[in-house]
Short mmCIF file of C-alpha atoms and ligand atoms in Angstrom, two decimals:
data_model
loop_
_atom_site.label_atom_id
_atom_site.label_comp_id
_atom_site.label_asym_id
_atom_site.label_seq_id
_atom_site.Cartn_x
_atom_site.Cartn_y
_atom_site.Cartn_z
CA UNK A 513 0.00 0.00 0.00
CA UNK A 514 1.16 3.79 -1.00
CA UNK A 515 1.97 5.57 2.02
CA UNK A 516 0.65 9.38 1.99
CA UNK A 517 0.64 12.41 3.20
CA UNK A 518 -2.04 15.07 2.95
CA UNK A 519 0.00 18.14 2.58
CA UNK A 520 -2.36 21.21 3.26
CA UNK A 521 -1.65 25.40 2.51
CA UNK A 522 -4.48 27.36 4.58
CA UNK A 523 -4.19 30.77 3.81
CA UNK A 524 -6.78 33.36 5.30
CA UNK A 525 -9.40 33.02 2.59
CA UNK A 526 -8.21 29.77 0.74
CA UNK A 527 -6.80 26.70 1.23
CA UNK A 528 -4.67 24.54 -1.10
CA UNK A 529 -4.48 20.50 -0.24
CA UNK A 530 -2.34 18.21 -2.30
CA UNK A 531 -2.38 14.19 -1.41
CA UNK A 532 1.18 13.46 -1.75
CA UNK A 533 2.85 9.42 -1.96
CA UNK A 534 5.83 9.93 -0.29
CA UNK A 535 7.73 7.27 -1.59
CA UNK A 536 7.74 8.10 -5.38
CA UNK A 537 6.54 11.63 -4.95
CA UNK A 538 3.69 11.88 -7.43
CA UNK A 539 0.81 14.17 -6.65
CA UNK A 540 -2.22 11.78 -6.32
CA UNK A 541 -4.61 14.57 -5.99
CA UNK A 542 -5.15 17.99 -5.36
CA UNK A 543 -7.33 20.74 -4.84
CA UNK A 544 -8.36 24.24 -4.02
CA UNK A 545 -10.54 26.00 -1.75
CA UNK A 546 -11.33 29.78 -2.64
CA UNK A 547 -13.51 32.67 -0.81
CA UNK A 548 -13.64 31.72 2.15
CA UNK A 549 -15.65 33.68 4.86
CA UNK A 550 -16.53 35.95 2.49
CA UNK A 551 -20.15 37.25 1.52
CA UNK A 552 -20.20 35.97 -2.36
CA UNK A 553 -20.39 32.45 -2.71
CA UNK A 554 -16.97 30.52 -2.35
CA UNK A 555 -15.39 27.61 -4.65
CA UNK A 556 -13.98 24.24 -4.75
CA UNK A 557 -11.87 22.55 -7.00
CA UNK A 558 -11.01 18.90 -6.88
CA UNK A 559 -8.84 17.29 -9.07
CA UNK A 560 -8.22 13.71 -8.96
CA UNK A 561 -7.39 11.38 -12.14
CA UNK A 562 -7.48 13.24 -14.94
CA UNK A 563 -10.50 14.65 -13.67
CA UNK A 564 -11.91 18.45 -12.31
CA UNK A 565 -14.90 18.47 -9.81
CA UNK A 566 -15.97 22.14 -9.12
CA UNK A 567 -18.61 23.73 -6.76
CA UNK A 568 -19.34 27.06 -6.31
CA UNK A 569 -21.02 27.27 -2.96
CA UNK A 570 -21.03 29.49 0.45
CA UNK A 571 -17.72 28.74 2.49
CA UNK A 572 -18.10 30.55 6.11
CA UNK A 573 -15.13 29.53 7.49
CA UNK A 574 -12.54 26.91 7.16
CA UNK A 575 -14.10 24.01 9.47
CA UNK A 576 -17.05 24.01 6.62
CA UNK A 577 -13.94 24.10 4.37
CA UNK A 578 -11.97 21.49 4.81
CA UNK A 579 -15.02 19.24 6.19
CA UNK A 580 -16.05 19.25 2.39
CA UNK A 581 -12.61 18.47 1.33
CA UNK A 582 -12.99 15.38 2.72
CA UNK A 583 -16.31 14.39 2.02
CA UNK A 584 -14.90 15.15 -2.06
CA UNK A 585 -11.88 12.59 -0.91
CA UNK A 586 -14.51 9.86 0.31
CA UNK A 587 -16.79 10.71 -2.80
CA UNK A 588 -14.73 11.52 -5.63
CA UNK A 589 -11.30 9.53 -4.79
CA UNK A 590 -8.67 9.09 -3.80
CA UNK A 591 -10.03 7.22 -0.76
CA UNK A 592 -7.55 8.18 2.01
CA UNK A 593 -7.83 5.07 3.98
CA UNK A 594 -6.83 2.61 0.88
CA UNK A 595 -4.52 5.33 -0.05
CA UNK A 596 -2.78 4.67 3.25
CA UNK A 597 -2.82 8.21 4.31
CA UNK A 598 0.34 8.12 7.33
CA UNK A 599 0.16 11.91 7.93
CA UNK A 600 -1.11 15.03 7.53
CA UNK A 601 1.35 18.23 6.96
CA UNK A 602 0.50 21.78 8.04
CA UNK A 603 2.60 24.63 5.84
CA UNK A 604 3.31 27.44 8.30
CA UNK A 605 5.13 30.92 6.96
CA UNK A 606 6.42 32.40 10.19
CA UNK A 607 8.23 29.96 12.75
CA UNK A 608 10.39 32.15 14.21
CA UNK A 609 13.21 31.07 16.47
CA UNK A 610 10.63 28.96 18.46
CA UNK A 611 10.89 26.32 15.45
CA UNK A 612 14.03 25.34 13.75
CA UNK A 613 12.48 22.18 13.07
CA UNK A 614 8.80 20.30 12.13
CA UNK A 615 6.59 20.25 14.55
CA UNK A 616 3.64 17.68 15.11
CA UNK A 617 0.69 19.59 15.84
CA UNK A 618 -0.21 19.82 19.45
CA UNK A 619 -2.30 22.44 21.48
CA UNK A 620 0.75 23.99 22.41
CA UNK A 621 2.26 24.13 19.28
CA UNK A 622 -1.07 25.26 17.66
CA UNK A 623 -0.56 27.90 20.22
CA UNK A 624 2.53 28.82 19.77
CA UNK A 625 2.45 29.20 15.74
CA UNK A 626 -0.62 31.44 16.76
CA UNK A 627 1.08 33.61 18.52
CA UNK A 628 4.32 33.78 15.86
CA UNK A 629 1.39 35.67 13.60
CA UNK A 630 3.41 38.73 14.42
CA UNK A 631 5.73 37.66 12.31
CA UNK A 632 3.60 36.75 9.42
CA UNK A 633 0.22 38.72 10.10
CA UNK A 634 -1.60 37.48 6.80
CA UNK A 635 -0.43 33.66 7.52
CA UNK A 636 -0.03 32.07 10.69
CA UNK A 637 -3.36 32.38 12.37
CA UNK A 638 -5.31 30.30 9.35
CA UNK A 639 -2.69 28.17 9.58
CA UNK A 640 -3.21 27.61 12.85
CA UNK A 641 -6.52 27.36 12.37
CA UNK A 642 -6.42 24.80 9.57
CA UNK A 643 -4.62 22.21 12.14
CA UNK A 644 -6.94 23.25 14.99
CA UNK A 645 -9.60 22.17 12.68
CA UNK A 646 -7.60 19.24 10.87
CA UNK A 647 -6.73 17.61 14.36
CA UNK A 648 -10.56 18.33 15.00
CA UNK A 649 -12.11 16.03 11.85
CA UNK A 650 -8.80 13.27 12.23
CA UNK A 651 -8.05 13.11 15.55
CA UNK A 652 -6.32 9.55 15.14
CA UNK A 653 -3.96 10.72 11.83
CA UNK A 654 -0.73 12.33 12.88
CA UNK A 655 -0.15 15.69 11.96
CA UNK A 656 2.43 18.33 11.87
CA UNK A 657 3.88 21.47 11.28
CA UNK A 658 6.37 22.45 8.38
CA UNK A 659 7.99 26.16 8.82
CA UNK A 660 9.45 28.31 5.78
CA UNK A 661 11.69 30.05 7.96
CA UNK A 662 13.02 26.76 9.71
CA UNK A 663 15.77 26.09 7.00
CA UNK A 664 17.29 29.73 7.65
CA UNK A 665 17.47 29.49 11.35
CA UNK A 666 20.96 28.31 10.20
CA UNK A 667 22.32 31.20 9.00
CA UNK A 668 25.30 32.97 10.40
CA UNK A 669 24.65 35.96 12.49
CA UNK A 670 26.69 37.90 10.05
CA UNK A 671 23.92 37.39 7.63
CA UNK A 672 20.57 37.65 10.02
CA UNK A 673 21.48 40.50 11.69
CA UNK A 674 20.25 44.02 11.04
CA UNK A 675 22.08 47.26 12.02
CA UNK A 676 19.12 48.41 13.87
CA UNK A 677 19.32 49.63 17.57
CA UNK A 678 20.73 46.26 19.24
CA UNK A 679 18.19 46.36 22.60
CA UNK A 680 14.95 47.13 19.95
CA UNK A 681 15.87 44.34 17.50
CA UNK A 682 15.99 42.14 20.86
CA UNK A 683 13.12 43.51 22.52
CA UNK A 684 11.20 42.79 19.26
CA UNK A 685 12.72 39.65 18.21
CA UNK A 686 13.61 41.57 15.08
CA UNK A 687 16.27 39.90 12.38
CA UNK A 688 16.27 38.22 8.92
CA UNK A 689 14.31 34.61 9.26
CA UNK A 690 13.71 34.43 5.31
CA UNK A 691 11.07 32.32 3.88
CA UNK A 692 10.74 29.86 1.05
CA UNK A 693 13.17 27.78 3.18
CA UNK A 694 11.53 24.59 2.39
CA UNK A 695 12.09 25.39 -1.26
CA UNK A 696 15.49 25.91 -0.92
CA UNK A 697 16.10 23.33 0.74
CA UNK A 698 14.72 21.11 -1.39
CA UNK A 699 16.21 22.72 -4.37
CA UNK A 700 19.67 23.25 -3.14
CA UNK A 701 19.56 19.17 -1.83
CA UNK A 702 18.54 17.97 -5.36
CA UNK A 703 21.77 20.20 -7.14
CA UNK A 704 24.77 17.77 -6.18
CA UNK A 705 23.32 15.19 -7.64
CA UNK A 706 22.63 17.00 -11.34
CA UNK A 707 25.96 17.86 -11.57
CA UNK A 708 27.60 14.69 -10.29
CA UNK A 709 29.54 16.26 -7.74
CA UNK A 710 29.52 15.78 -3.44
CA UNK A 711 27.10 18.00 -1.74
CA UNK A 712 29.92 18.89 1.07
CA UNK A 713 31.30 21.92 0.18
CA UNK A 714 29.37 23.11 -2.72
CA UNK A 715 28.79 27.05 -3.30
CA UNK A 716 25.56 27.41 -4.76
CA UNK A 717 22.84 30.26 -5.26
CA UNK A 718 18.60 29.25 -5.32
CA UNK A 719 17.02 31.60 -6.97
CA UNK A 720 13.33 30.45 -5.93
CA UNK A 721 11.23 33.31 -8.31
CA UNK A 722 7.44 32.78 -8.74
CA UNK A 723 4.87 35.08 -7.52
CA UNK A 724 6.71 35.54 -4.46
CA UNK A 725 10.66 35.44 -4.94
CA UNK A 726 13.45 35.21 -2.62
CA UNK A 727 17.55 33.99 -3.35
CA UNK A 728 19.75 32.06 -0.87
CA UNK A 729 23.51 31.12 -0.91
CA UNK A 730 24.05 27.81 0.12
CA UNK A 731 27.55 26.47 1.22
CA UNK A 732 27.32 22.35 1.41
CA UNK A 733 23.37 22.69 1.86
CA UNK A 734 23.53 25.41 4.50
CA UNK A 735 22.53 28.18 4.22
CA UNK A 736 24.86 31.36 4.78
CA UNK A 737 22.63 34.08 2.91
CA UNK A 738 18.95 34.62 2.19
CA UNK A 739 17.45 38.03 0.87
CA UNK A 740 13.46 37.21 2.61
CA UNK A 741 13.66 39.12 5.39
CA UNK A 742 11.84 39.88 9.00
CA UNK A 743 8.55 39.21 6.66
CA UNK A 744 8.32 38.05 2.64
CA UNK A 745 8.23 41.61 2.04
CA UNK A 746 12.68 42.01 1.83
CA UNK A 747 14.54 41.40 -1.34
CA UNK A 748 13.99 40.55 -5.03
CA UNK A 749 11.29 42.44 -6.71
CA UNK A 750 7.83 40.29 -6.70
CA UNK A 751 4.78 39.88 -8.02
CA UNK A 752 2.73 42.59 -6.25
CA UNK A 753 5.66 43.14 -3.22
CA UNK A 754 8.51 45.97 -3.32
CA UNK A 755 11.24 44.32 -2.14
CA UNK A 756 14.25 45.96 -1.13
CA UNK A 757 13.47 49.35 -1.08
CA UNK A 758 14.59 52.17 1.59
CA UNK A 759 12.68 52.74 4.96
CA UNK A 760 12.44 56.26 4.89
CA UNK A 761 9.84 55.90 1.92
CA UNK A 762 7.32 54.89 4.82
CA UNK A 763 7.89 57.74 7.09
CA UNK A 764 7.69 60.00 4.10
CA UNK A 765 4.38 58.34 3.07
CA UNK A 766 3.10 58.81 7.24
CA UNK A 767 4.14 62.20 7.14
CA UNK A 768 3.42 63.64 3.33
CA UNK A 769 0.74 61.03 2.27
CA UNK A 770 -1.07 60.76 5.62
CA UNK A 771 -1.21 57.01 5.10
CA UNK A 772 -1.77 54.57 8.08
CA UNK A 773 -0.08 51.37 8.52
CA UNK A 774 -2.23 49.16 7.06
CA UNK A 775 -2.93 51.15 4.03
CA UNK A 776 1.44 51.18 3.84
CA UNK A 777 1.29 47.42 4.60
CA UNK A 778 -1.29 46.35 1.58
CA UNK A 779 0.82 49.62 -0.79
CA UNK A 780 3.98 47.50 0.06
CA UNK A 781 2.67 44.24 -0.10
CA UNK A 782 0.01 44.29 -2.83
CA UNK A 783 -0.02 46.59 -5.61
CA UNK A 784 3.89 47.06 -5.53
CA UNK A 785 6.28 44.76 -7.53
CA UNK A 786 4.85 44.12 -11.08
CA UNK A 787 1.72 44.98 -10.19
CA UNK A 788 2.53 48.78 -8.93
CA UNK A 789 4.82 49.06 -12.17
CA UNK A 790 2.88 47.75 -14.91
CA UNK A 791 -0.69 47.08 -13.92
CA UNK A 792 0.47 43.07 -14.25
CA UNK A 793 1.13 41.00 -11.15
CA UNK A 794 1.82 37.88 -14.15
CA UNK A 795 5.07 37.58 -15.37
CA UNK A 796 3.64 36.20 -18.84
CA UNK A 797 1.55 39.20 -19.15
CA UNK A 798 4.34 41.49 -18.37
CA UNK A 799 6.71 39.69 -21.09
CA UNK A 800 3.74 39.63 -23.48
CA UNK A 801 3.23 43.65 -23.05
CA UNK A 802 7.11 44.30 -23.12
CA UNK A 803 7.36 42.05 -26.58
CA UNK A 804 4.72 44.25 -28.04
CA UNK A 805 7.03 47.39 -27.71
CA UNK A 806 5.38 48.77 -24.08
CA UNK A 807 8.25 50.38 -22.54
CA UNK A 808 6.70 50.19 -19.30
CA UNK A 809 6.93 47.30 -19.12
CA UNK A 810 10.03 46.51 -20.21
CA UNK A 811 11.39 49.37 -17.96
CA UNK A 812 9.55 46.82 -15.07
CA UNK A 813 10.95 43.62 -16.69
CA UNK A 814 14.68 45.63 -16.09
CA UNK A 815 14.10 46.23 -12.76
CA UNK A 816 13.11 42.89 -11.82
CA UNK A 817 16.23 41.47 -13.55
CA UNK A 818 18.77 44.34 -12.31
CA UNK A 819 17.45 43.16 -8.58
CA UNK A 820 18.21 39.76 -9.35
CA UNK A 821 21.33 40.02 -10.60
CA UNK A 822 22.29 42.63 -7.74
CA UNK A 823 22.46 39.58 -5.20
CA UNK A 824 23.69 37.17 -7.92
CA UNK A 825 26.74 38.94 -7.58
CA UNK A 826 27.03 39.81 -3.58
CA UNK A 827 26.03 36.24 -2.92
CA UNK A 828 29.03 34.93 -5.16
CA UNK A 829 31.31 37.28 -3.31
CA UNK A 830 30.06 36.39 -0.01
CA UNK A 831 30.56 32.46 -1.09
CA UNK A 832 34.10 33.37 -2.25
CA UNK A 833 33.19 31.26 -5.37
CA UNK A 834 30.25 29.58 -7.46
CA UNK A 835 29.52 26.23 -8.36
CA UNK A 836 25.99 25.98 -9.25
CA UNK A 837 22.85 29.28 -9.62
CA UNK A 838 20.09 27.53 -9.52
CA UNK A 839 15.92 28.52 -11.02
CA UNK A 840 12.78 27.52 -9.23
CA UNK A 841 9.20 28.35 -8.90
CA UNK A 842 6.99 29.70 -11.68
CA UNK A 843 9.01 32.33 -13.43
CA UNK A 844 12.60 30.40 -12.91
CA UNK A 845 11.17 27.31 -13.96
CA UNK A 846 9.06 28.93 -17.05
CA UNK A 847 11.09 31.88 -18.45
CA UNK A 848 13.82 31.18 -20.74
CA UNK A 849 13.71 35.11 -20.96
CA UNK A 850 14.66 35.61 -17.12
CA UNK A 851 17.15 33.07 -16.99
CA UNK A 852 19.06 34.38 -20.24
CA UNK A 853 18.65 38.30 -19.38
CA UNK A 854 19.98 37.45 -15.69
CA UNK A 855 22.86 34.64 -16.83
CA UNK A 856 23.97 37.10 -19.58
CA UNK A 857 25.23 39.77 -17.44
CA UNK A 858 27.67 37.02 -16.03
CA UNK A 859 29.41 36.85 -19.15
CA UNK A 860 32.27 38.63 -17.99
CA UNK A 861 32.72 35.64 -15.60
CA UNK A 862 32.45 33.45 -17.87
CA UNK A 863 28.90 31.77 -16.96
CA UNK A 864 27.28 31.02 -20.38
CA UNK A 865 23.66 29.32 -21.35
CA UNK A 866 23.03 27.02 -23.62
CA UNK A 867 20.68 28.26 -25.26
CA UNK A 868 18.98 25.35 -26.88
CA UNK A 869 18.46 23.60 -23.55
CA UNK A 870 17.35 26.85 -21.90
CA UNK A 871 14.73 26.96 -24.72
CA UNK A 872 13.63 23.21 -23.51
CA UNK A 873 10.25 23.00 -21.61
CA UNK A 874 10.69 20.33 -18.87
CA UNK A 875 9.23 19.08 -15.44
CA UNK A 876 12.75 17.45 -14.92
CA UNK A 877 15.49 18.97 -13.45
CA UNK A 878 18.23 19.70 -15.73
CA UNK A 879 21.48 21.87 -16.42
CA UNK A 880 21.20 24.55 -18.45
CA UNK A 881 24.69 26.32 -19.12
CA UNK A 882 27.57 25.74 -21.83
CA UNK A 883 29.76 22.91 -20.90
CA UNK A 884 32.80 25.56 -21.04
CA UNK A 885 30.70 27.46 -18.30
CA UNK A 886 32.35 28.82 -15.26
CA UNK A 887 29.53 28.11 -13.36
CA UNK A 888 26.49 25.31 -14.07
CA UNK A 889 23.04 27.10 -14.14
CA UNK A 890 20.76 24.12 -13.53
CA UNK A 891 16.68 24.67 -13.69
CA UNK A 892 14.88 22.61 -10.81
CA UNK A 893 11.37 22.28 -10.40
CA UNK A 894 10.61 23.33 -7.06
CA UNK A 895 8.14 20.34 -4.98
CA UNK A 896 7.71 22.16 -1.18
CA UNK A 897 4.29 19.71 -0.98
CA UNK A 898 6.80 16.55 -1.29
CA UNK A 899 9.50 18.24 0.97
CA UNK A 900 6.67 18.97 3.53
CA UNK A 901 5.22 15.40 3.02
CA UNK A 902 8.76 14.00 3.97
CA UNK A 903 9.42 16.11 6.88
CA UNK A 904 6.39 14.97 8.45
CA UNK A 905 6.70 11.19 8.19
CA UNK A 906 9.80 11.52 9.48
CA UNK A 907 8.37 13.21 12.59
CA UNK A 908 5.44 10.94 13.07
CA UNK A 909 7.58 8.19 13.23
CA UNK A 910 10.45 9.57 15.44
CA UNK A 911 8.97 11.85 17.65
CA UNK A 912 9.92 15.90 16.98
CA UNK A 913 12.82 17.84 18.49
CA UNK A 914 10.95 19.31 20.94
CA UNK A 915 9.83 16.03 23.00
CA UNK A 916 6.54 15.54 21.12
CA UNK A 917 5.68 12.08 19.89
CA UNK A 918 2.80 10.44 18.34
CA UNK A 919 0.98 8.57 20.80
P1 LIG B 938 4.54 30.48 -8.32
O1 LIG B 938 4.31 31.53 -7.29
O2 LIG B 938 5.82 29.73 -8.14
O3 LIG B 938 3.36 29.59 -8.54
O4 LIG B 938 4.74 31.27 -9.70
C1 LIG B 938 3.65 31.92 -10.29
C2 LIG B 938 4.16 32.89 -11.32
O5 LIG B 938 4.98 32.21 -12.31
C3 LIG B 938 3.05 33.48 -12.15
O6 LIG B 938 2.52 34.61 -11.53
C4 LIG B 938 3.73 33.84 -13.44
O7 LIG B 938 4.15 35.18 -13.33
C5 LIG B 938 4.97 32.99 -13.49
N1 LIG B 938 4.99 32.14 -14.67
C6 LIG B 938 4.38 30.96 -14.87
N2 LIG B 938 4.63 30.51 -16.12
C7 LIG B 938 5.41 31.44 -16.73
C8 LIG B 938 6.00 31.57 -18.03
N3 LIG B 938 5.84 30.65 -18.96
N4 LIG B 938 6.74 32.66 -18.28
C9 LIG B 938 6.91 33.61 -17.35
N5 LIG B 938 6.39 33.55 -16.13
C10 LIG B 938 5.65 32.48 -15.81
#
């Protein structure tokens, strides 16, 4: 019998489940769960076998939610019992320096990710609430939690610390805990393997760029730089987020804009990035309007790249050397265009595409760059449900680092 894991994304209006076999990774079925809590009618997507069940239908809060998930799981297949679901695997954004590790879901730590929402106001309370009601309708499957941030609880102080007042950034727990950790972990572990070479001491760069985007340096699969931040809001340009962009623009806003904080939060966080620039929060749409000659948006498309590249380069100098720069997620997987306008400016270094396979459309990881490269540029498909899925057998089975075991 498979053994499976029902990974599960609960954001604060939708939730995103995939049933995941853990032992060849395939996807066995998935599904989406839109609008919820809101006054318009909500949806449902299953997708199971080729096939697409969808229900539009009121959704008041995420119990109702993920109840109906599983009645579409007992009606439409896969049926979790003959499926042999083992587990079931909470993403969490925001876990702080209370979680370097999983965590199976407990009162306490359904608690404690609660109260990391601070961190991650948008995420971690309906994630919380997803396990809360999870442990609620299985109270005999395991469960547990996977954290973004745990993978960069590794990195150096060097690299995590702001120069902000020393007894504030305490006070308020502020530093860099990056996100997409599970992602680059993932990605970063499958690298040594593409290029034939040992995983100990390799210098690589993830560039995980989708909707959201962050890059890490990784020295032998640790990580020694990431450019996520405090929140998801720090770094590359993104879909609808800033980035990197100075501080002082908010207190000019306060003070010259009379903007409050959460009017500066949603500016910052949702119509900035591609979206503020060009109207486009898509990076197809963006290319697609920049092809036809809008200036716009290739002005946008420059920026995006000219970011990238920017900590291409101080990664590689803060690695003291290169082996591998690495694409993930939906643009880095997808866009031949990205890669080759961010590789290209590497030519002085001697990094060089291939452009033949970075015109190839794949689901398999691959290398991308010259063989008389300096560096390999490798494409691999990013799979944070599988990661997840993993890390959560593994803790049903042995217990978690904090003294938690499955009874
Ligand atoms: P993700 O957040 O990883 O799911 O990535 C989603 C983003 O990937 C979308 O918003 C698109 O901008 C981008 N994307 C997907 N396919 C392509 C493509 N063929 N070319 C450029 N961007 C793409």
């Amino acid at each position: 019998m498979a053994k499976t894991v029902l990974v599960i994304n609960s954001g604060s209006s939708s939730i995103k489940y995939q049933l995941v076999d853990v032992e060849n990774g395939d996807a066995l079925a998935s599904g989406l769960v839109e609008k919820i809590g809101e006054p318009t009618d909500g949806f449902y997507t299953h997708k199971y076998n080729g096939e697409k069940h969808k229900f539009t239908e009121p959704i008041p809060d995420h119990e109702t939610g993920l109840k109906r998930v599983l009645e579409f799981f007992d009606q439409f297949g896969p049926n979790l019992k003959e499926y042999g679901l083992a587990a079931i695997g909470h993403r969490v954004v925001a876990g702080g320096a209370v979680f370097p590790e999983p965590a199976l879901v407990t009162e306490k730590t359904i608690h404690q990710v609660e109260d990391l929402a601070t961190l991650a106001p948008l995420h971690n309370g309906p994630e919380a609430k997803g396990a809360e009601v999870m442990k609620k309708l299985m109270p005999d499957v395991p469960a547990g939690f996977v954290f973004d941030s745990s993978f960069f609880q590794q990195l150096p102080a060097v690299s995590y610390t702001y120069a902000l007042n020393k007894e504030v950034a305490e006070k308020y727990q502020i530093r860099r805990y990056g996100a997409h950790g599970t992602s680059h972990e993932y990605v970063g572990s499958v690298v040594p393997s593409l290029l034939n070479k040992p995983a100990e001491g390799l210098k690589q760069i993830v560039l995980h760029i989708g909707n959201g985007a962050s890059a890490s340096a990784q020295i032998g699969g640790r990580p020694v730089e990431t450019s996520m931040g405090l929140t998801p809001l720090e770094g590359l340009v993104m879909g609808s987020r800033t980035g990197d962009i100075d501080p002082a623009v908010v207190f000019h806003l306060i003070r010259n804009a009379g903007l409050n904080v959460d009017e500066l939060d949603k500016l910052f966080n949702k119509q900035s990035g591609m979206t503020g620039l060009t109207g486009r929060g898509d990076m197809r749409d963006v290319e697609q309007l920049a092809e036809n000659g809008d200036e716009n948006a290739q002005l946008a498309l420059d920026i995006y790249h000219h970011r990238i590249v920017g900590y291409v380069g101080n990664y590689w100098a803060q690695l003291g050397g290169l082996d591998a720069i690495t694409f993930t997620a939906g643009v880095g997987e997808n866009s031949a265009e990205t890669r080759a306008a961010v590789i290209d400016k590497f030519a002085f270094a001697g990094v060089k595409l291939d452009a033949e396979k970075n015109a190839i459309r794949s689901d398999e990881p691959r290398v991308i760059s010259a063989a008389d490269s300096s560096v390999a540029v490798c494409v691999v498909p990013t799979n944070e449900e599988l990661a997840i899925a993993r890390k959560v057998i593994k803790i049903s089975e042995e217990g978690d680092v904090y003294g938690n075991k499955v009874a």
